[in-house]
Structures are given as structure tokens and as C-alpha cells.
């Protein structure tokens, strides 16, 4: 029995629920594999049983021993067949309820062409449309779905070489561990030990403009900042208005609504004016110069409007560029047709920006995550 395409669950939910069943069956289908499976489902025809089967087997199975149990789980979940014995509480049924307001995957309908043959016509998924939709045009109901998508963005990966060493199969000889092991073999160093420099992610510093000119985007960008901080990666978060406010501690709360409430109580100048140059200068003086910006990836999320002295902003950006490993500027207005950085603050800061991106929709935030992850790919062996 092949699943009806009209009743297919949203891709992410399908992957999560199927991965949960596989874990109950003893297959190590962790979150990373589930995310890969969800991505694969978006690229294939979910009405084709073989495509779905091989997409799941390729992304969710890590050992040949898993294949037999995977086949049985696939028949239970996708074909409604019995026979898979997995531990579950008495009386519990494995089922998934689809809410009526959830975003649906692509749908397929059959039509007749000029020759009378059946032709398959695909319609675009609302999820894909939502990924491309400008934050300024998103409804409150759509924001709820966007927040769930943002939770999957991993703002990390820019690696640098640490001075700390760790055991390795090759690298520098580790005399201490070699001699310690030789004591167990009568003083004969049968096996030589080695160590190498440890790689660790660079710190990411987010500076988000919450002035009135950014009101259409600041809510979504703060949710993105919360997902980044709550992920546990080395991320620092600040907001900029007429003053600089650090909100890292408030955004560490796993509950997004509670985290945003706590942050809003801390931010005293929400949707007010902006002194971009003064706030960036304060960051460099108080936090950046003391070490937070050294070797970090600094991301500024702002439209570049500044009521203050642009020379202050230019000097602060020059100092950040000298301290940081990479400087990324995210400007939601960049997505507008014919945009040019004519705002005085944006024009003054741009010479000291390594990567200039838009942050107007979900896809642009994914592009930002890729830029942050690849920030040290050019020379990962060196650190500032």
C-alpha cells in the first residue's frame, strides 16, 4: 500500500516521527541523520515508494546490521504492515496527528494532456514559499512555522586551531604517554603515542539593530539569535539601539517565548532611535578589545541607518576588522531590487566588511549560517 501524496505529512515531521520509530527499534537514527532524511524527502517524489525507501536507508542507517530492522520499520510506518516488535508502554499506539493549520508538502495531481495521456503536475510547497518570503510580509501564523525552521539552523562550524593538544594516531610524539605505556611492558615502548593540536569553533558575536527602522525584521532576527545561543555553541548576542545591551544570558533559556520576554525586559530602547556608531564603538571598547572579538566571527544585523557621526562608526568598524577573523554584515534592505548602500552609516562601514548579505527571509539566514561556518575554511591552520 503506497501512501497517498495528498495525505503526506510535512517533511520535517515525517522524518522526526520515523526516526523516533527507528530509535525505538534499536537503530541509532540521531538528529543529524533525521535532518538529512528530511532534506532528502524535499528533493524526491514522496509518492514513489522506492525513492522514499532508499532516501531513508541511505541517511538513517549507519551499519549493515540495521538494514533488516529498517526494512521492517519501513513496512510498518509507510505501508501499514505489522510484525515489528518494539518496546512501548502498554496500550500506546504509534500514530501522528496532523494539525489543520500545518504547512503542507508539495502536492501532486494528475491531469490529461492533449493526447489524452495522464500527466503529473506538481505544485510548489508552502514550506518552500515560506523559506523565500520576506519577514516583513510574514503573518503571525506563518511566524510560528518559521520559528520551528529556525531551530534547525546551526550557527557554528568556523573552526580554528587551538594551542591545546589531544591524543591522536599521528602527529607530534607524546613522550609522556609513550613512557607511561612502556611501564606496562617492562620499559619497552612497543607502541608510540602521538598528539595533535585540537580544533575548536570560533566564537560568533551577533550584534542586532532593534531600532525603529528595523522593526519589520528585528522580531525574526531575535528569534534567530535565540536559536543560535540556545544551541550551546560559543555565541554571544547583543542588541543595538541608542545603547548597547548584552542579551546572551537571557537567550540561553530553551523556551523561546520566555527567552524573548526576558530579553525584552532588558532592552530599554526597543524600536527607538539608533546611534549605530556609538553602540559599535561601545562594543569594541568594553567587550571586543578585551578579547570577545579577537579571532571571532562578528555578525552585524542592521540596515545601516545611523543618526550619529558616521566617522565614529567607520573607526569602530576599522577596529573590529582588525580584531576579528571575519566581519559579516546582514542588511535586510539588500534584497530590494536596485538596492545600493547609500545610507551614510552603511557606506561608512562597508569597506571593513568581509561578507555582505541580506537577512530578509529564512533562506538568507541559512546563507548566513553557511558564511559563518566557512569563515575559517581558507586558513583553518592559522588563528588570530
Coordinates of C-alpha atoms in Angstrom, one line a residue:
X1 CA 0.0 0.0 0.0
X2 CA 1.7 3.2 -1.2
X3 CA 1.0 6.4 0.8
X4 CA -1.4 8.9 -0.8
X5 CA 0.5 12.0 -1.7
X6 CA -2.3 14.2 -0.6
X7 CA -2.0 12.9 3.0
X8 CA 1.8 13.1 3.3
X9 CA 2.9 14.8 6.5
X10 CA 5.3 17.9 6.4
X11 CA 8.7 16.6 5.6
X12 CA 10.3 17.5 8.9
X13 CA 7.6 15.9 10.9
X14 CA 7.7 12.7 8.8
X15 CA 11.5 12.5 9.4
X16 CA 11.2 13.1 13.1
X17 CA 8.4 10.5 13.7
X18 CA 10.0 7.9 11.5
X19 CA 13.4 8.5 13.2
X20 CA 11.7 8.1 16.6
X21 CA 10.3 4.7 15.5
X22 CA 13.8 3.6 14.3
X23 CA 15.4 4.5 17.6
X24 CA 12.7 2.5 19.4
X25 CA 13.7 -0.4 17.2
X26 CA 17.4 -0.1 18.1
X27 CA 18.7 1.9 15.1
X28 CA 20.9 4.9 16.0
X29 CA 19.0 7.5 13.9
X30 CA 20.2 10.6 15.7
X31 CA 19.1 14.2 15.0
X32 CA 21.8 14.7 12.4
X33 CA 20.5 11.7 10.4
X34 CA 16.9 12.8 10.8
X35 CA 17.7 16.2 9.4
X36 CA 19.5 14.6 6.4
X37 CA 16.4 12.4 5.8
X38 CA 14.1 15.4 5.9
X39 CA 16.3 17.2 3.4
X40 CA 16.3 14.1 1.1
X41 CA 12.5 14.0 1.3
X42 CA 12.3 17.5 -0.1
X43 CA 14.3 16.5 -3.1
X44 CA 12.5 13.4 -4.2
X45 CA 9.0 12.3 -5.2
X46 CA 7.4 11.3 -1.9
X47 CA 4.8 9.3 -3.8
X48 CA 7.4 6.9 -5.1
X49 CA 7.9 4.1 -2.5
X50 CA 11.4 3.2 -3.8
X51 CA 12.7 6.8 -3.6
X52 CA 11.5 7.2 -0.1
X53 CA 12.9 3.8 0.9
X54 CA 16.4 4.4 -0.4
X55 CA 16.4 8.0 0.9
X56 CA 15.7 6.7 4.4
X57 CA 18.1 3.8 4.2
X58 CA 20.9 6.0 2.9
X59 CA 20.5 8.7 5.5
X60 CA 19.2 6.9 8.6
X61 CA 21.2 3.6 8.6
X62 CA 24.8 3.6 9.7
X63 CA 25.6 -0.1 9.8
X64 CA 24.7 -3.1 7.6
X65 CA 23.2 -4.7 10.7
X66 CA 20.5 -2.0 10.6
X67 CA 19.1 -2.9 7.2
X68 CA 16.8 -5.8 8.3
X69 CA 15.2 -3.8 11.1
X70 CA 14.9 -0.8 8.9
X71 CA 13.0 -2.8 6.3
X72 CA 10.5 -4.0 8.9
X73 CA 10.1 -0.5 10.3
X74 CA 9.6 0.9 6.9
X75 CA 6.8 -1.5 6.2
X76 CA 5.1 -0.6 9.5
X77 CA 5.4 3.1 9.0
X78 CA 4.9 3.6 5.3
X79 CA 2.8 0.5 4.3
X80 CA 0.8 -0.1 7.5
X81 CA 2.1 -3.7 7.9
X82 CA 2.5 -5.5 11.2
X83 CA 5.4 -7.5 12.5
X84 CA 7.8 -5.1 14.1
X85 CA 8.2 -5.7 17.8
X86 CA 9.5 -2.6 19.5
X87 CA 9.2 -1.7 23.2
X88 CA 6.4 0.6 24.0
X89 CA 4.2 1.4 27.0
X90 CA 1.0 -0.9 27.3
X91 CA -1.9 0.5 25.4
X92 CA 0.1 3.1 23.5
X93 CA -0.5 3.3 19.7
X94 CA 2.1 4.7 17.4
X95 CA 0.3 7.5 15.5
X96 CA 0.8 11.0 14.3
X97 CA -1.9 13.7 14.3
X98 CA -1.6 16.5 11.7
X99 CA -2.9 19.9 12.8
X100 CA -5.2 21.5 10.2
X101 CA -3.1 24.7 10.1
X102 CA 0.2 23.0 9.5
X103 CA 2.3 23.7 6.4
X104 CA 1.8 21.0 3.8
X105 CA 4.4 19.5 1.5
X106 CA 4.3 19.6 -2.3
X107 CA 1.1 18.0 -3.7
X108 CA 0.8 16.1 -7.0
X109 CA -2.3 16.0 -9.2
X110 CA -3.0 14.1 -12.4
X111 CA -4.3 15.9 -15.5
X112 CA -4.9 14.9 -19.1
X113 CA -2.7 16.3 -21.8
X114 CA -3.6 16.9 -25.4
X115 CA -3.1 13.3 -26.3
X116 CA -5.3 12.1 -23.5
X117 CA -2.4 10.6 -21.5
X118 CA -2.2 11.2 -17.8
X119 CA 0.3 13.9 -17.0
X120 CA 1.6 14.6 -13.5
X121 CA 1.6 18.2 -12.4
X122 CA 3.5 19.3 -9.2
X123 CA 2.5 22.3 -7.1
X124 CA 5.0 24.3 -5.0
X125 CA 5.2 23.6 -1.3
X126 CA 4.1 26.3 1.1
X127 CA 7.2 25.5 3.1
X128 CA 9.4 26.4 0.1
X129 CA 7.4 29.6 -0.3
X130 CA 7.7 30.4 3.3
X131 CA 11.5 30.0 3.1
X132 CA 11.6 32.7 0.5
X133 CA 9.0 35.0 1.9
X134 CA 10.2 38.4 3.2
X135 CA 10.0 38.7 7.0
X136 CA 8.1 42.0 6.6
X137 CA 5.3 40.1 4.8
X138 CA 5.0 37.1 7.1
X139 CA 1.8 36.7 9.1
X140 CA 1.8 35.7 12.8
X141 CA 0.6 32.2 11.9
X142 CA 3.5 31.8 9.5
X143 CA 6.0 33.1 12.0
X144 CA 5.2 30.1 14.2
X145 CA 6.3 27.7 11.4
X146 CA 9.3 29.9 10.7
X147 CA 10.5 29.7 14.3
X148 CA 10.4 25.9 14.1
X149 CA 12.5 26.0 11.0
X150 CA 15.0 28.4 12.6
X151 CA 15.6 25.9 15.4
X152 CA 17.3 23.7 12.9
X153 CA 19.9 26.3 11.8
X154 CA 23.3 25.6 13.3
X155 CA 25.3 28.8 13.5
X156 CA 28.6 27.2 14.1
X157 CA 31.4 25.5 12.4
X158 CA 34.0 28.2 11.9
X159 CA 36.9 26.2 13.3
X160 CA 40.4 27.3 14.4
X161 CA 43.4 25.5 15.6
X162 CA 43.8 25.6 19.4
X163 CA 47.0 25.6 21.4
X164 CA 45.7 22.7 23.4
X165 CA 46.8 19.2 22.3
X166 CA 44.8 16.0 22.3
X167 CA 45.7 12.3 21.7
X168 CA 46.0 11.3 18.1
X169 CA 47.0 8.4 15.9
X170 CA 49.6 10.6 14.2
X171 CA 51.2 13.9 14.8
X172 CA 53.7 15.1 17.4
X173 CA 55.4 12.4 19.5
X174 CA 53.9 12.3 23.0
X175 CA 56.8 11.2 25.2
X176 CA 54.9 11.3 28.5
X177 CA 52.2 8.9 27.3
X178 CA 54.7 6.7 25.5
X179 CA 56.8 6.2 28.6
X180 CA 53.8 5.7 30.8
X181 CA 52.6 2.9 28.4
X182 CA 56.1 1.4 28.3
X183 CA 56.0 0.8 32.1
X184 CA 53.3 -1.8 31.4
X185 CA 55.6 -3.7 29.0
X186 CA 58.8 -3.9 31.1
X187 CA 60.1 -0.5 29.9
X188 CA 59.9 -1.4 26.2
X189 CA 58.0 1.3 24.2
X190 CA 56.1 -1.1 22.0
X191 CA 53.5 1.4 20.9
X192 CA 54.4 5.1 20.3
X193 CA 51.9 7.7 21.3
X194 CA 51.2 10.9 19.5
X195 CA 49.2 14.1 19.9
X196 CA 47.9 17.0 17.8
X197 CA 46.5 20.4 18.1
X198 CA 42.8 20.5 18.9
X199 CA 40.3 22.2 16.6
X200 CA 37.6 24.2 18.3
X201 CA 34.9 26.5 16.9
X202 CA 35.5 30.2 16.7
X203 CA 33.3 32.4 18.8
X204 CA 30.4 34.0 16.9
X205 CA 29.3 37.5 18.1
X206 CA 25.9 38.7 16.9
X207 CA 25.0 42.5 17.1
X208 CA 21.4 43.1 16.1
X209 CA 19.9 46.5 15.5
X210 CA 16.5 46.9 17.2
X211 CA 15.8 50.5 16.2
X212 CA 12.5 51.7 14.7
X213 CA 13.8 51.3 11.1
X214 CA 14.4 47.6 11.7
X215 CA 11.0 46.9 13.3
X216 CA 9.8 44.7 10.4
X217 CA 12.8 42.4 10.8
X218 CA 14.1 42.6 14.4
X219 CA 11.5 40.1 15.8
X220 CA 12.5 37.4 13.4
X221 CA 16.2 38.2 13.8
X222 CA 16.0 38.0 17.6
X223 CA 14.3 34.5 17.2
X224 CA 17.2 33.5 15.0
X225 CA 19.7 34.8 17.7
X226 CA 17.8 32.8 20.4
X227 CA 18.1 29.6 18.3
X228 CA 21.8 30.3 17.9
X229 CA 22.6 31.0 21.5
X230 CA 20.4 28.2 22.9
X231 CA 22.1 25.6 20.7
X232 CA 25.1 25.6 23.1
X233 CA 27.6 26.8 20.5
X234 CA 30.0 29.6 21.5
X235 CA 27.7 32.5 20.5
X236 CA 27.4 36.0 22.1
X237 CA 24.4 38.2 21.5
X238 CA 24.0 41.9 21.7
X239 CA 21.3 44.3 20.6
X240 CA 21.9 47.9 19.4
X241 CA 19.6 50.9 19.6
X242 CA 20.5 54.1 21.4
X243 CA 22.7 51.9 23.7
X244 CA 24.3 48.5 23.6
X245 CA 22.7 45.7 25.6
X246 CA 24.1 42.2 26.1
X247 CA 21.3 39.5 26.0
X248 CA 23.3 36.3 25.9
X249 CA 22.3 35.2 29.3
X250 CA 18.6 35.9 28.6
X251 CA 18.6 34.0 25.3
X252 CA 20.2 30.8 26.8
X253 CA 16.7 29.9 28.1
X254 CA 15.5 26.9 26.0
X255 CA 11.9 28.3 25.9
X256 CA 11.9 30.8 23.1
X257 CA 8.9 32.8 24.4
X258 CA 10.3 33.1 27.9
X259 CA 13.8 34.0 26.5
X260 CA 12.3 36.8 24.4
X261 CA 10.3 38.1 27.3
X262 CA 13.4 38.2 29.5
X263 CA 15.4 39.9 26.7
X264 CA 12.7 42.5 26.1
X265 CA 12.7 43.5 29.7
X266 CA 16.5 44.0 29.4
X267 CA 16.2 46.1 26.2
X268 CA 15.2 49.6 27.2
X269 CA 15.3 51.2 23.7
X270 CA 13.4 48.7 21.6
X271 CA 12.1 50.3 18.3
X272 CA 13.5 53.6 19.3
X273 CA 16.3 55.7 17.7
X274 CA 19.7 54.4 16.7
X275 CA 23.3 55.6 17.4
X276 CA 24.9 52.8 15.4
X277 CA 28.4 54.3 15.6
X278 CA 28.3 54.8 19.4
X279 CA 27.0 51.3 20.1
X280 CA 29.5 49.6 17.9
X281 CA 32.3 51.7 19.5
X282 CA 31.0 50.7 22.9
X283 CA 31.2 47.1 21.9
X284 CA 34.8 47.4 20.8
X285 CA 35.8 49.4 23.9
X286 CA 34.0 47.3 26.6
X287 CA 33.9 43.8 25.1
X288 CA 35.8 43.5 21.8
X289 CA 39.2 45.0 22.8
X290 CA 39.2 42.8 25.9
X291 CA 39.1 39.6 23.9
X292 CA 35.5 38.8 22.8
X293 CA 36.1 39.9 19.2
X294 CA 39.7 38.6 18.9
X295 CA 39.7 35.8 16.3
X296 CA 35.8 35.7 16.3
X297 CA 33.3 35.9 13.5
X298 CA 31.4 39.2 14.2
X299 CA 28.0 39.5 12.6
X300 CA 26.1 42.8 12.5
X301 CA 22.4 42.7 11.6
X302 CA 21.4 46.2 10.7
X303 CA 20.0 48.4 7.8
X304 CA 22.9 50.8 8.3
X305 CA 20.9 53.9 9.3
X306 CA 22.8 56.0 11.8
X307 CA 21.8 59.3 13.3
X308 CA 25.2 59.9 14.8
X309 CA 28.6 60.7 13.4
X310 CA 29.5 58.2 10.7
X311 CA 33.2 58.7 11.4
X312 CA 32.7 57.1 14.8
X313 CA 31.1 54.1 13.0
X314 CA 33.9 53.9 10.5
X315 CA 36.6 54.0 13.1
X316 CA 34.8 51.3 15.2
X317 CA 34.4 49.1 12.2
X318 CA 38.1 49.5 11.4
X319 CA 39.0 48.3 14.9
X320 CA 36.6 45.4 14.7
X321 CA 38.0 44.3 11.3
X322 CA 41.5 44.4 12.8
X323 CA 40.5 42.3 15.8
X324 CA 38.0 39.8 14.3
X325 CA 38.7 36.9 12.0
X326 CA 35.8 37.8 9.7
X327 CA 33.2 40.6 9.7
X328 CA 29.8 39.8 8.2
X329 CA 27.1 42.5 7.8
X330 CA 23.5 41.4 7.3
X331 CA 21.2 44.1 5.8
X332 CA 17.5 43.1 5.1
X333 CA 17.3 46.0 2.6
X334 CA 19.9 44.5 0.4
X335 CA 17.3 42.1 -1.1
X336 CA 15.3 45.0 -2.6
X337 CA 15.6 45.4 -6.4
X338 CA 18.2 48.1 -7.3
X339 CA 19.4 48.4 -3.7
X340 CA 22.6 50.4 -3.3
X341 CA 24.3 51.1 0.1
X342 CA 23.6 54.8 0.1
X343 CA 22.8 55.2 3.8
X344 CA 25.7 57.1 5.4
X345 CA 26.3 54.5 8.1
X346 CA 26.2 51.6 5.6
X347 CA 28.5 53.3 3.2
X348 CA 31.0 54.1 6.0
X349 CA 31.0 50.5 7.4
X350 CA 31.1 48.6 4.1
X351 CA 34.9 48.9 3.4
X352 CA 35.5 47.0 6.6
X353 CA 33.0 44.2 5.9
X354 CA 34.2 40.9 4.5
X355 CA 30.8 39.4 3.7
X356 CA 27.7 41.4 2.9
X357 CA 24.4 39.5 3.0
X358 CA 20.7 40.1 3.2
X359 CA 18.7 38.9 6.2
X360 CA 15.2 39.4 4.8
X361 CA 14.0 35.7 4.8
X362 CA 14.7 32.2 6.0
X363 CA 16.9 31.3 3.1
X364 CA 19.1 34.3 3.6
X365 CA 19.6 33.2 7.3
X366 CA 20.7 29.8 6.0
X367 CA 23.2 31.6 3.7
X368 CA 24.4 33.5 6.8
X369 CA 25.0 30.2 8.6
X370 CA 27.0 28.8 5.7
X371 CA 29.1 32.0 5.6
X372 CA 29.8 31.7 9.4
X373 CA 30.6 28.0 9.0
X374 CA 33.0 28.7 6.2
X375 CA 34.6 31.7 7.7
X376 CA 37.8 29.8 8.6
X377 CA 37.9 27.4 5.7
X378 CA 40.5 29.5 3.9
X379 CA 43.2 29.1 6.5
X380 CA 41.9 26.8 9.3
X381 CA 45.5 26.0 10.3
X382 CA 46.1 29.6 11.4
X383 CA 44.4 31.5 14.3
X384 CA 44.4 35.1 15.2

